[in-house]
Amino acid sequence: MGQVDSARGLYTQAIALYEKEQNDLGRANALQALGDLDSRLGQVDSARALYTQAIALYEKEQNDLGRANALRALGDLDRRLGQIASARAIYTQAIALYEKEQDDLGRANALQALGDLDRRLGQIASARALYTQAIALYEKEQDDLGRANALRALGDLDSRLGQVDSARGLYTQAIALYEKEQNDLGRANALRALGDLDSRLGQVDSARGLYTQAIALYEKEQNDLGRANALQALGDLDSRLGQVDSARTRYTQAIALYEKEQHNLGRANALQALGDLDHRLGQVDSAQTRYTQAIALYETEQDHMGLAYTWAKLARLSTPWDTLMAHKAKKHAQQSASPQVINDVETLLQTPATSI
C-alpha cells in the first residue's frame, strides 16, 4: 500500500522478536522482506546487506528453499545494477537449489529472471530457451499467473525482434490468463506492452486506447508506479506526434508519481525524455538541466545504460562537443554490456546535434 515507514517499523519489530526467541528462520524471512523493501526504494547497499544476512541464516538453518529465494532476490538486485556476471552466477546457484528441493515454481521464476538478463544482453536464443523452460514449468505447476508473466516476457522479446504477429499473440494469451486470474495489475502491464508495440508500428489510436486502459487499471489497483510508466509511454507517443504541451504534461505527471514512489530510475527516464523534448524545441539550457538531473539519478541507481545515453545527449549539446562527456558515454555503454546500447551511443555521438 506504499506505507513504507510503517512497513519498515513492523519488519524491524518482527526481527527483534525473532532474535529474542532465537528463531533464525523467522529472522531470515523478515530480513529478506526488509531487503525487498529497500531494493524497491533503490537503497541498494542496505538491501544487499539484508539479503546477505538472510542467506547466512538460511545456510545456518540448512533451509535451501529460503536460501534460493534470497539468492534470486540478490540476483535481481545485481541485474538491475548491471552487474551481469554476478547476477548470472547467483541465479545459477538459486536454480540448482530449487532443483535440489524439487521446487519447480521457484525454478521457473529463476529461469525467467535469467531469461530477462539474457534478453537485455541481446542473447536471444538463450533468453527464448529459458522463457520456454519457465513456461513449461508454470504449466506443469498449473500456475497461470507465472505463465502469463513468462508469455509477456517472451512477447517483449519478439516485439524487440520485430516479430510483430508472434508478439501480439503472446501478449493476447497473457492478457487472457491475467483476466482469468483476475490479476488487473498483470493485465495492465500486458496492455501497456501491447500499446508499446502498436505505438512503434504507428498505430496511434490503438496505442492510445491501450495505454488509457492500462492507466485505468493501474489507478484501480492504486499502482502509481505502473501509472507513471504508462503516462511516460503516452508522453512519448504525444512527443512523437508533435503534441508538445500534452507530452510535457504527461512527463510532468509521471515524474511526480515516480517521486512519490521514490523510484529514481523511472524519474531519470522521464527527465531524459523531457530533456529530449526541450532539445527538439531548441530550449538548450532547459534540456541540459533535465539531462544533468537525470544523470544524478542514474548514478544513484548505478544504471550504466541510462548514463550512457544521457551523457551522449549532453555531450551533443556542447559547442564544440564535450569530449569528456562523450568518453563517459562510451565508458558507460561498455559497462552496460549491451551491444545495442554500445551501437546506439556511437550513433548518437555521430548524429548532428540538431536532431535527437
Short mmCIF file of C-alpha atoms in Angstrom, two decimals:
data_model
loop_
_atom_site.label_atom_id
_atom_site.label_comp_id
_atom_site.label_asym_id
_atom_site.label_seq_id
_atom_site.Cartn_x
_atom_site.Cartn_y
_atom_site.Cartn_z
CA MET A 1 0.00 0.00 0.00
CA GLY A 2 3.03 2.25 -0.21
CA GLN A 3 3.15 2.81 3.58
CA VAL A 4 6.90 2.46 3.63
CA ASP A 5 7.75 3.76 7.10
CA SER A 6 5.07 1.62 8.71
CA ALA A 7 6.27 -1.48 6.85
CA ARG A 8 9.86 -0.83 7.90
CA GLY A 9 8.83 -0.43 11.53
CA LEU A 10 6.85 -3.66 11.52
CA TYR A 11 9.65 -5.68 9.92
CA THR A 12 12.12 -4.25 12.44
CA GLN A 13 9.87 -5.23 15.36
CA ALA A 14 9.48 -8.73 13.93
CA ILE A 15 13.26 -9.11 13.55
CA ALA A 16 13.79 -8.06 17.17
CA LEU A 17 11.24 -10.62 18.39
CA TYR A 18 12.76 -13.41 16.28
CA GLU A 19 16.18 -12.57 17.74
CA LYS A 20 14.75 -12.65 21.28
CA GLU A 21 13.19 -16.06 20.56
CA GLN A 22 16.38 -17.26 18.82
CA ASN A 23 14.29 -18.07 15.76
CA ASP A 24 16.80 -17.70 12.95
CA LEU A 25 14.45 -18.92 10.22
CA GLY A 26 11.82 -16.31 11.05
CA ARG A 27 14.54 -13.68 11.29
CA ALA A 28 15.86 -14.65 7.86
CA ASN A 29 12.37 -14.32 6.35
CA ALA A 30 11.89 -10.88 7.86
CA LEU A 31 15.36 -9.72 6.81
CA GLN A 32 14.61 -10.77 3.26
CA ALA A 33 11.28 -8.91 3.32
CA LEU A 34 13.04 -5.79 4.56
CA GLY A 35 15.63 -6.27 1.82
CA ASP A 36 12.83 -6.39 -0.76
CA LEU A 37 11.51 -3.08 0.59
CA ASP A 38 14.93 -1.39 0.40
CA SER A 39 15.55 -2.84 -3.07
CA ARG A 40 12.28 -1.36 -4.30
CA LEU A 41 13.24 2.02 -2.82
CA GLY A 42 16.64 1.98 -4.53
CA GLN A 43 18.53 1.62 -1.23
CA VAL A 44 20.97 -0.76 -2.80
CA ASP A 45 23.65 -1.17 -0.14
CA SER A 46 21.10 -1.74 2.61
CA ALA A 47 19.18 -4.28 0.50
CA ARG A 48 22.38 -6.17 -0.33
CA ALA A 49 23.38 -6.34 3.35
CA LEU A 50 19.93 -7.60 4.38
CA TYR A 51 19.86 -10.30 1.69
CA THR A 52 23.37 -11.39 2.66
CA GLN A 53 22.36 -11.69 6.33
CA ALA A 54 19.26 -13.68 5.35
CA ILE A 55 21.31 -16.05 3.16
CA ALA A 56 23.75 -16.71 6.02
CA LEU A 57 20.87 -17.55 8.37
CA TYR A 58 19.20 -19.83 5.81
CA GLU A 59 22.54 -21.66 5.41
CA LYS A 60 22.85 -21.99 9.19
CA GLU A 61 19.32 -23.41 9.34
CA GLN A 62 20.01 -25.65 6.30
CA ASN A 63 16.97 -24.14 4.62
CA ASP A 64 17.86 -24.39 0.95
CA LEU A 65 14.49 -23.13 -0.29
CA GLY A 66 14.77 -19.92 1.70
CA ARG A 67 18.36 -19.55 0.55
CA ALA A 68 17.30 -19.99 -3.09
CA ASN A 69 14.63 -17.29 -2.73
CA ALA A 70 17.08 -14.83 -1.14
CA LEU A 71 19.70 -15.59 -3.79
CA ARG A 72 17.17 -14.90 -6.53
CA ALA A 73 16.31 -11.55 -4.91
CA LEU A 74 20.02 -10.72 -4.72
CA GLY A 75 20.37 -11.71 -8.37
CA ASP A 76 17.54 -9.34 -9.28
CA LEU A 77 19.38 -6.54 -7.47
CA ASP A 78 22.66 -7.23 -9.29
CA ARG A 79 20.90 -7.49 -12.66
CA ARG A 80 19.28 -4.10 -12.10
CA LEU A 81 22.69 -2.61 -11.30
CA GLY A 82 24.24 -4.05 -14.45
CA GLN A 83 26.44 -6.49 -12.50
CA ILE A 84 25.86 -9.15 -15.11
CA ALA A 85 28.39 -11.84 -14.18
CA SER A 86 27.40 -11.71 -10.52
CA ALA A 87 23.66 -11.87 -11.31
CA ARG A 88 24.16 -14.84 -13.63
CA ALA A 89 26.17 -16.76 -11.02
CA ILE A 90 23.59 -16.04 -8.31
CA TYR A 91 20.63 -17.11 -10.48
CA THR A 92 22.52 -20.32 -11.38
CA GLN A 93 23.03 -21.10 -7.67
CA ALA A 94 19.34 -20.45 -6.99
CA ILE A 95 18.25 -22.73 -9.85
CA ALA A 96 20.47 -25.55 -8.54
CA LEU A 97 18.91 -25.21 -5.06
CA TYR A 98 15.37 -25.17 -6.48
CA GLU A 99 16.17 -28.35 -8.43
CA LYS A 100 17.58 -29.96 -5.27
CA GLU A 101 14.40 -29.01 -3.39
CA GLN A 102 12.23 -30.11 -6.34
CA ASP A 103 10.62 -26.67 -6.32
CA ASP A 104 9.56 -26.26 -9.93
CA LEU A 105 7.76 -22.98 -9.29
CA GLY A 106 10.86 -21.38 -7.79
CA ARG A 107 12.95 -22.80 -10.61
CA ALA A 108 10.56 -21.33 -13.18
CA ASN A 109 10.83 -17.90 -11.54
CA ALA A 110 14.64 -18.05 -11.56
CA LEU A 111 14.73 -19.27 -15.16
CA GLN A 112 12.53 -16.37 -16.19
CA ALA A 113 14.80 -13.92 -14.34
CA LEU A 114 17.82 -15.40 -16.12
CA GLY A 115 15.92 -15.08 -19.40
CA ASP A 116 15.34 -11.39 -18.66
CA LEU A 117 19.08 -11.00 -18.13
CA ASP A 118 19.95 -12.69 -21.42
CA ARG A 119 17.30 -10.70 -23.30
CA ARG A 120 18.83 -7.48 -22.02
CA LEU A 121 22.24 -8.62 -23.25
CA GLY A 122 20.89 -9.47 -26.68
CA GLN A 123 21.42 -13.22 -26.19
CA ILE A 124 18.18 -14.01 -27.96
CA ALA A 125 18.38 -17.79 -28.39
CA SER A 126 19.34 -18.31 -24.75
CA ALA A 127 16.59 -15.98 -23.49
CA ARG A 128 13.99 -17.74 -25.64
CA ALA A 129 15.08 -21.17 -24.36
CA LEU A 130 14.91 -20.01 -20.72
CA TYR A 131 11.46 -18.47 -21.14
CA THR A 132 10.23 -21.64 -22.86
CA GLN A 133 11.53 -23.79 -19.99
CA ALA A 134 9.87 -21.48 -17.48
CA ILE A 135 6.53 -21.61 -19.32
CA ALA A 136 6.64 -25.43 -19.35
CA LEU A 137 7.25 -25.50 -15.59
CA TYR A 138 4.46 -23.00 -14.93
CA GLU A 139 2.10 -25.17 -16.99
CA LYS A 140 3.22 -28.26 -15.02
CA GLU A 141 2.55 -26.40 -11.77
CA GLN A 142 -0.75 -25.03 -13.14
CA ASP A 143 0.47 -21.55 -12.31
CA ASP A 144 -1.39 -19.40 -14.82
CA LEU A 145 -0.10 -16.17 -13.33
CA GLY A 146 3.54 -17.24 -13.71
CA ARG A 147 2.78 -18.47 -17.23
CA ALA A 148 1.20 -15.12 -18.10
CA ASN A 149 4.30 -13.29 -16.87
CA ALA A 150 6.61 -15.52 -18.92
CA LEU A 151 4.42 -15.22 -22.02
CA ARG A 152 4.54 -11.43 -21.66
CA ALA A 153 8.35 -11.56 -21.35
CA LEU A 154 8.54 -13.73 -24.46
CA GLY A 155 6.25 -11.24 -26.18
CA ASP A 156 8.66 -8.44 -25.22
CA LEU A 157 11.48 -10.46 -26.81
CA ASP A 158 9.57 -10.97 -30.08
CA SER A 159 8.46 -7.35 -30.10
CA ARG A 160 12.07 -6.23 -29.85
CA LEU A 161 12.97 -8.52 -32.77
CA GLY A 162 10.19 -7.08 -34.91
CA GLN A 163 8.25 -10.36 -34.87
CA VAL A 164 5.01 -8.46 -34.62
CA ASP A 165 2.41 -11.20 -35.11
CA SER A 166 4.12 -13.53 -32.64
CA ALA A 167 4.47 -10.76 -30.04
CA ARG A 168 0.83 -9.76 -30.43
CA GLY A 169 -0.27 -13.38 -30.00
CA LEU A 170 1.83 -13.82 -26.85
CA TYR A 171 0.54 -10.60 -25.30
CA THR A 172 -3.04 -11.62 -26.11
CA GLN A 173 -2.52 -15.01 -24.43
CA ALA A 174 -1.02 -13.28 -21.40
CA ILE A 175 -3.92 -10.83 -21.15
CA ALA A 176 -6.43 -13.71 -21.27
CA LEU A 177 -4.61 -15.50 -18.43
CA TYR A 178 -4.43 -12.32 -16.35
CA GLU A 179 -8.18 -11.86 -16.84
CA LYS A 180 -8.78 -15.50 -15.83
CA GLU A 181 -6.69 -14.94 -12.69
CA GLN A 182 -8.41 -11.58 -12.08
CA ASN A 183 -4.97 -10.01 -11.98
CA ASP A 184 -5.58 -6.45 -13.09
CA LEU A 185 -2.00 -5.38 -12.47
CA GLY A 186 -0.60 -8.03 -14.80
CA ARG A 187 -3.28 -7.18 -17.36
CA ALA A 188 -2.34 -3.51 -17.17
CA ASN A 189 1.33 -4.37 -17.77
CA ALA A 190 0.47 -6.52 -20.79
CA LEU A 191 -1.88 -3.87 -22.21
CA ARG A 192 0.92 -1.31 -21.86
CA ALA A 193 3.34 -3.65 -23.66
CA LEU A 194 0.81 -4.14 -26.45
CA GLY A 195 0.42 -0.36 -26.58
CA ASP A 196 4.19 -0.02 -26.99
CA LEU A 197 4.02 -2.46 -29.91
CA ASP A 198 1.24 -0.53 -31.64
CA SER A 199 2.98 2.78 -30.95
CA ARG A 200 6.12 1.52 -32.66
CA LEU A 201 4.04 0.37 -35.64
CA GLY A 202 2.43 3.79 -35.97
CA GLN A 203 -0.99 2.52 -34.92
CA VAL A 204 -1.57 5.64 -32.87
CA ASP A 205 -5.26 5.33 -31.98
CA SER A 206 -4.89 1.71 -30.90
CA ALA A 207 -1.80 2.51 -28.81
CA ARG A 208 -3.52 5.44 -27.13
CA GLY A 209 -6.53 3.26 -26.29
CA LEU A 210 -4.36 0.52 -24.80
CA TYR A 211 -2.38 2.99 -22.68
CA THR A 212 -5.62 4.54 -21.46
CA GLN A 213 -6.99 1.13 -20.45
CA ALA A 214 -3.73 0.36 -18.67
CA ILE A 215 -3.79 3.66 -16.76
CA ALA A 216 -7.38 3.00 -15.62
CA LEU A 217 -6.35 -0.43 -14.27
CA TYR A 218 -3.28 0.99 -12.54
CA GLU A 219 -5.50 3.61 -10.88
CA LYS A 220 -7.95 0.90 -9.80
CA GLU A 221 -5.07 -1.09 -8.31
CA GLN A 222 -3.57 2.07 -6.74
CA ASN A 223 -0.34 1.24 -8.53
CA ASP A 224 1.31 4.60 -9.01
CA LEU A 225 4.50 3.13 -10.45
CA GLY A 226 2.64 1.39 -13.27
CA ARG A 227 0.59 4.51 -13.87
CA ALA A 228 3.77 6.58 -14.11
CA ASN A 229 5.22 4.14 -16.68
CA ALA A 230 2.07 4.29 -18.79
CA LEU A 231 1.91 8.08 -18.58
CA GLN A 232 5.50 8.29 -19.76
CA ALA A 233 4.72 5.97 -22.67
CA LEU A 234 1.73 8.15 -23.56
CA GLY A 235 4.02 11.19 -23.32
CA ASP A 236 6.45 9.53 -25.74
CA LEU A 237 3.57 8.97 -28.16
CA ASP A 238 2.44 12.59 -27.90
CA SER A 239 6.02 13.83 -28.29
CA ARG A 240 6.46 11.79 -31.45
CA LEU A 241 3.25 13.28 -32.87
CA GLY A 242 4.42 16.82 -32.11
CA GLN A 243 1.78 17.29 -29.39
CA VAL A 244 4.25 19.16 -27.22
CA ASP A 245 2.02 20.54 -24.45
CA SER A 246 0.31 17.19 -23.93
CA ALA A 247 3.66 15.35 -23.87
CA ARG A 248 5.09 17.79 -21.32
CA THR A 249 2.02 17.33 -19.10
CA ARG A 250 2.30 13.52 -19.26
CA TYR A 251 6.02 13.59 -18.40
CA THR A 252 5.43 16.00 -15.52
CA GLN A 253 2.67 13.78 -14.11
CA ALA A 254 4.91 10.73 -14.44
CA ILE A 255 7.81 12.46 -12.66
CA ALA A 256 5.54 13.43 -9.75
CA LEU A 257 4.40 9.80 -9.37
CA TYR A 258 7.97 8.47 -9.60
CA GLU A 259 8.98 10.92 -6.86
CA LYS A 260 6.06 9.76 -4.70
CA GLU A 261 7.15 6.15 -5.21
CA GLN A 262 10.84 7.06 -4.62
CA HIS A 263 11.59 5.40 -7.97
CA ASN A 264 14.79 7.08 -9.11
CA LEU A 265 15.20 5.11 -12.33
CA GLY A 266 11.73 5.94 -13.64
CA ARG A 267 12.19 9.58 -12.71
CA ALA A 268 15.53 9.67 -14.52
CA ASN A 269 13.98 8.16 -17.66
CA ALA A 270 11.16 10.72 -17.65
CA LEU A 271 13.59 13.59 -17.09
CA GLN A 272 15.69 12.36 -20.02
CA ALA A 273 12.55 12.25 -22.21
CA LEU A 274 11.65 15.77 -21.11
CA GLY A 275 15.20 16.85 -21.97
CA ASP A 276 14.77 15.33 -25.45
CA LEU A 277 11.57 17.35 -25.86
CA ASP A 278 13.28 20.59 -24.79
CA HIS A 279 16.23 19.88 -27.11
CA ARG A 280 13.91 19.38 -30.06
CA LEU A 281 12.25 22.73 -29.29
CA GLY A 282 15.65 24.45 -29.16
CA GLN A 283 15.44 25.03 -25.40
CA VAL A 284 19.07 24.07 -24.85
CA ASP A 285 19.54 25.36 -21.29
CA SER A 286 16.43 23.56 -20.09
CA ALA A 287 17.49 20.36 -21.87
CA GLN A 288 20.92 20.50 -20.23
CA THR A 289 19.28 20.90 -16.82
CA ARG A 290 17.00 17.91 -17.40
CA TYR A 291 19.87 15.71 -18.59
CA THR A 292 22.02 16.73 -15.62
CA GLN A 293 19.20 15.88 -13.19
CA ALA A 294 18.72 12.52 -14.91
CA ILE A 295 22.44 11.71 -14.70
CA ALA A 296 22.45 12.33 -10.93
CA LEU A 297 19.60 9.83 -10.52
CA TYR A 298 21.15 7.26 -12.87
CA GLU A 299 24.37 7.50 -10.83
CA THR A 300 22.41 6.82 -7.65
CA GLU A 301 20.99 3.70 -9.29
CA GLN A 302 24.33 2.78 -10.94
CA ASP A 303 22.39 2.45 -14.21
CA HIS A 304 25.06 2.30 -16.92
CA MET A 305 22.57 2.21 -19.78
CA GLY A 306 20.82 5.40 -18.67
CA LEU A 307 24.16 7.09 -18.02
CA ALA A 308 25.47 6.12 -21.45
CA TYR A 309 22.52 7.60 -23.33
CA THR A 310 22.27 10.76 -21.24
CA TRP A 311 25.98 11.60 -21.30
CA ALA A 312 25.89 11.17 -25.09
CA LYS A 313 22.93 13.53 -25.42
CA LEU A 314 24.53 16.06 -23.08
CA ALA A 315 27.82 15.90 -24.99
CA ARG A 316 25.98 16.78 -28.22
CA LEU A 317 24.57 19.98 -26.69
CA SER A 318 28.06 21.39 -26.10
CA THR A 319 29.77 23.60 -28.69
CA PRO A 320 32.21 22.16 -29.56
CA TRP A 321 31.15 18.72 -28.43
CA ASP A 322 32.45 17.89 -24.98
CA THR A 323 34.97 15.07 -25.46
CA LEU A 324 35.00 14.21 -21.74
CA MET A 325 31.22 13.72 -21.78
CA ALA A 326 31.49 11.63 -24.95
CA HIS A 327 34.15 9.50 -23.25
CA LYS A 328 31.87 8.97 -20.25
CA ALA A 329 29.03 7.97 -22.57
CA LYS A 330 31.21 5.36 -24.29
CA LYS A 331 32.59 4.06 -20.98
CA HIS A 332 29.11 3.52 -19.51
CA ALA A 333 27.92 1.93 -22.77
CA GLN A 334 30.72 -0.63 -22.45
CA GLN A 335 29.86 -1.21 -18.78
CA SER A 336 26.23 -1.86 -19.72
CA ALA A 337 27.48 -4.98 -21.57
CA SER A 338 24.75 -4.42 -24.17
CA PRO A 339 25.75 -4.40 -27.87
CA GLN A 340 22.58 -2.42 -28.62
CA VAL A 341 23.49 0.33 -26.14
CA ILE A 342 27.08 0.50 -27.45
CA ASN A 343 25.83 0.86 -31.02
CA ASP A 344 23.16 3.42 -30.10
CA VAL A 345 25.65 5.61 -28.25
CA GLU A 346 28.11 5.54 -31.14
CA THR A 347 25.29 6.55 -33.48
CA LEU A 348 24.16 9.35 -31.16
CA LEU A 349 27.67 10.77 -30.95
CA GLN A 350 27.87 10.84 -34.75
CA THR A 351 24.45 12.45 -35.23
CA PRO A 352 24.11 16.22 -35.80
CA ALA A 353 23.06 17.99 -32.62
CA THR A 354 20.04 19.45 -34.43
CA SER A 355 18.23 16.14 -34.02
CA ILE A 356 17.59 13.54 -31.32
#
